[in-house]
Amino acid sequence: MTLTEQTGLEFGRRLRELRVLAGLTIEGLAEASGVSARAISDMERGRSRTPQPRTVAALSAALGGDTVLGELAKAGRETVTTGRPRMCDLPRRSGHFVGRDDELAAIGKAFEEAASVTVVHGQPGVGKTGLAIRAAELHRELFPDGCFYLDLRGTEPGGGASAGEAQTVLLRALGVSSRQIARGDEERGGQLRAILGQRRCLLILDNAGGEGQVRGLLPGAGSAVVVTSRRVLGGLEAVRRIALAPLPAPAAVELLGGGGGNDGEIARLCGYLPLALRIAANLHDPDRLSDADRRLEMLTPVEAAFAASYAQLPETARTVFRRLAHVPTLSFSAAAAAVVAELDRYDAEDVLEKLLDRGLLQPEGHDRYRFHDLIRLFARARLRAEEPAAVRRRGEKRLIDWYLDTAIASGRVFEPAYGSAPEQWDPAQAWLQAEVDGWFGAMRRAAAAGEHQRVVDVAESLHWYSDRTYSVDPWSAVFTLSRESAERLADRRQEVVHRNYQAWAMSFCDGRYPETVEQAMAAYAMAVELDDRKEQAAALIYAADAYAQMGERGKALELMRRSLELADTVGDHDGYVQTLIGIGATLSGMGRAEEAAEQYRHALQEAARRPLAPAPEFAARVAASVFLTHEYARMERWNETVDAGREALPLAEKFGEPHLLGRTHLALGLAHRARGDHAAARAAFAEAVGQFRRSQVTTEWSAQAEVLHNVPHGPGDGPLFA
């Protein structure tokens, strides 16, 4: 490619960028400027001769007046008269720059060194080029010998500029005549390093496609370099890397610039990507972005940026990428990718790393990956365009079945009939927690497809597991979905069970106590009709819990004792022990600590005496032990608090529910403080605060832990227990 062709392409890219930012089609710009649509199209594609000054002036006037006129006129004059490679001047940034203070500070610190190379990498449209140019503008004084910009075009078909072409352009920009430029790549690289080593320059190497494009352009000393790439460029050594993420929400709203009340939603729909935000700011009706099927169509340059990275992928990677659109959540594991792509786990991981390297995925902790939501829309579009409907249906069904089957198998580990030891629960719990968005999304898709028994089966298998994560997982939505599916099956026995589960979630997870009572008593009436005494007992205990939370503890005790009698009558030993614990909690709320402690001790005795299944027996021992420790602390029986806490703590740690762990550490901290062991008290209060924060639930105990964690621990600190 000649220098004239290069400058023509640069002019065309700039013209197209300004047209898109103005919200104009080619036809619209033709009408506004008087220049033919065919001529504008040829200019944007770099297919035409250099435009005449009057053409540049007409286009500039249509695109915004004097400011734009000056830039386009300069581009035209340089292209026509000098042939100087326009790409080696710093391009003008589009619009104002917001955010990125930490990244700018990191690049600025690197500039202060004698020689530095910084790689800014991230997904298409995230603002890598804008960041590099802004950094150059802020620190021009550090580079008295000039700042030079070169677009390596690494995302273009064929990989863009070769190392030799790039060396030649840079040497010309640095004042070396054509006759003096060495012929071989190695010799040109040495020549470039020698010149840069004697000067203090800044090179911005934009859009690098790989290490090979960059390595021969790096100075050994003297000058600084900023490389932008969608790839990490892990093969480059002794470089700083800055992984650029989408903008924070406030900066994204600022970039929109309109200050409208809906800017926050528009920023979200743009995925906080600077490129998308700049386009949205110029749309006549940005609210239309809410249409997911048309969003990328309205953000054409964004889609084009994604398409360039997609086109460079090997066929297997393209297949995996588009099929990942089947995943019902933005975050997923390598195992899910292997299922949807029909690959083994190791091959899937290799492909995911390629997608990560190209900026088409983001890492999310160990063994997990995440789509940007706009890239996911692009993957979905490619899936629809490139795979037949029958293939798409099979792929989605395969993935949804995997999520649901694995959720059922994992949830059954916690069922009463399951005989495993608690130590074997951890893998199942880890999968359920990591994949919660996936298996719940799969449940919703199964319900939408009319697979109602599957939905009920998944929720049923997770019933006992739900007790362990009631403070963090979406159980109200899960059991609402399963109750609705049971209704559609017209199976009243399943419906009453899942109506009870929904009542539990309304109370324990959402705190919707009046609705809980209504739901639980509707389940009770249905259970009476069916003569199902076990479900009658369950409905009464859920209603009682809600009454207790609303302060009607007398009513709660009445219902609990009725529930206890029913559970005993039908031999529901698991329910019987759980109800004893509920009675203890109600008595505790009434200030009857000694009676509450007696109920917890009774529950522990009955759990040991009655034939409980392993899972509920363990859950009962955990709850009763933790609550007993709590009651001893309330009564300021500190030695018993410590003894009970030492038994409760390992059980609570194995159970893994953070709120119960927080309560145990809080009680132990109070006991240690009262007994004068202030170091142990401080450690216990700190652990309590950490666990309560993990639980994401604010209670009187979590508030007290925060206070105690932040006060001195010595004699006369104030009340020991709220």
PDB file of N, CA and C in Angstrom, residues 97-104 247-248 251 254:
ATOM      1  N   PHE A  97     -13.376  13.730  26.831  1.00  0.00           N
ATOM      2  CA  PHE A  97     -12.859  12.512  27.459  1.00  0.00           C
ATOM      3  C   PHE A  97     -13.300  12.507  28.920  1.00  0.00           C
ATOM      4  N   VAL A  98     -13.762  11.356  29.404  1.00  0.00           N
ATOM      5  CA  VAL A  98     -14.197  11.262  30.801  1.00  0.00           C
ATOM      6  C   VAL A  98     -13.588  10.019  31.440  1.00  0.00           C
ATOM      7  N   GLY A  99     -13.416  10.081  32.758  1.00  0.00           N
ATOM      8  CA  GLY A  99     -12.993   8.913  33.530  1.00  0.00           C
ATOM      9  C   GLY A  99     -11.554   8.508  33.255  1.00  0.00           C
ATOM     10  N   ARG A 100     -11.238   7.284  33.621  1.00  0.00           N
ATOM     11  CA  ARG A 100      -9.937   6.653  33.382  1.00  0.00           C
ATOM     12  C   ARG A 100      -8.795   7.310  34.158  1.00  0.00           C
ATOM     13  N   ASP A 101      -9.086   7.912  35.298  1.00  0.00           N
ATOM     14  CA  ASP A 101      -8.036   8.598  36.056  1.00  0.00           C
ATOM     15  C   ASP A 101      -6.924   7.644  36.474  1.00  0.00           C
ATOM     16  N   ASP A 102      -7.292   6.457  36.959  1.00  0.00           N
ATOM     17  CA  ASP A 102      -6.266   5.501  37.413  1.00  0.00           C
ATOM     18  C   ASP A 102      -5.397   5.040  36.262  1.00  0.00           C
ATOM     19  N   GLU A 103      -6.008   4.772  35.121  1.00  0.00           N
ATOM     20  CA  GLU A 103      -5.247   4.303  33.961  1.00  0.00           C
ATOM     21  C   GLU A 103      -4.328   5.396  33.423  1.00  0.00           C
ATOM     22  N   LEU A 104      -4.825   6.625  33.386  1.00  0.00           N
ATOM     23  CA  LEU A 104      -3.993   7.742  32.932  1.00  0.00           C
ATOM     24  C   LEU A 104      -2.809   7.955  33.870  1.00  0.00           C
ATOM     25  N   LEU A 247     -16.581   1.695  31.067  1.00  0.00           N
ATOM     26  CA  LEU A 247     -16.583   2.821  31.992  1.00  0.00           C
ATOM     27  C   LEU A 247     -17.459   2.542  33.217  1.00  0.00           C
ATOM     28  N   PRO A 248     -17.128   3.114  34.363  1.00  0.00           N
ATOM     29  CA  PRO A 248     -18.079   3.106  35.481  1.00  0.00           C
ATOM     30  C   PRO A 248     -19.353   3.843  35.073  1.00  0.00           C
ATOM     31  N   ALA A 251     -19.375   7.800  34.890  1.00  0.00           N
ATOM     32  CA  ALA A 251     -18.600   8.335  33.772  1.00  0.00           C
ATOM     33  C   ALA A 251     -19.315   8.089  32.451  1.00  0.00           C
ATOM     34  N   GLU A 254     -21.953  10.658  32.057  1.00  0.00           N
ATOM     35  CA  GLU A 254     -21.326  11.934  31.717  1.00  0.00           C
ATOM     36  C   GLU A 254     -20.941  11.979  30.250  1.00  0.00           C
TER      37      GLU A 254
END
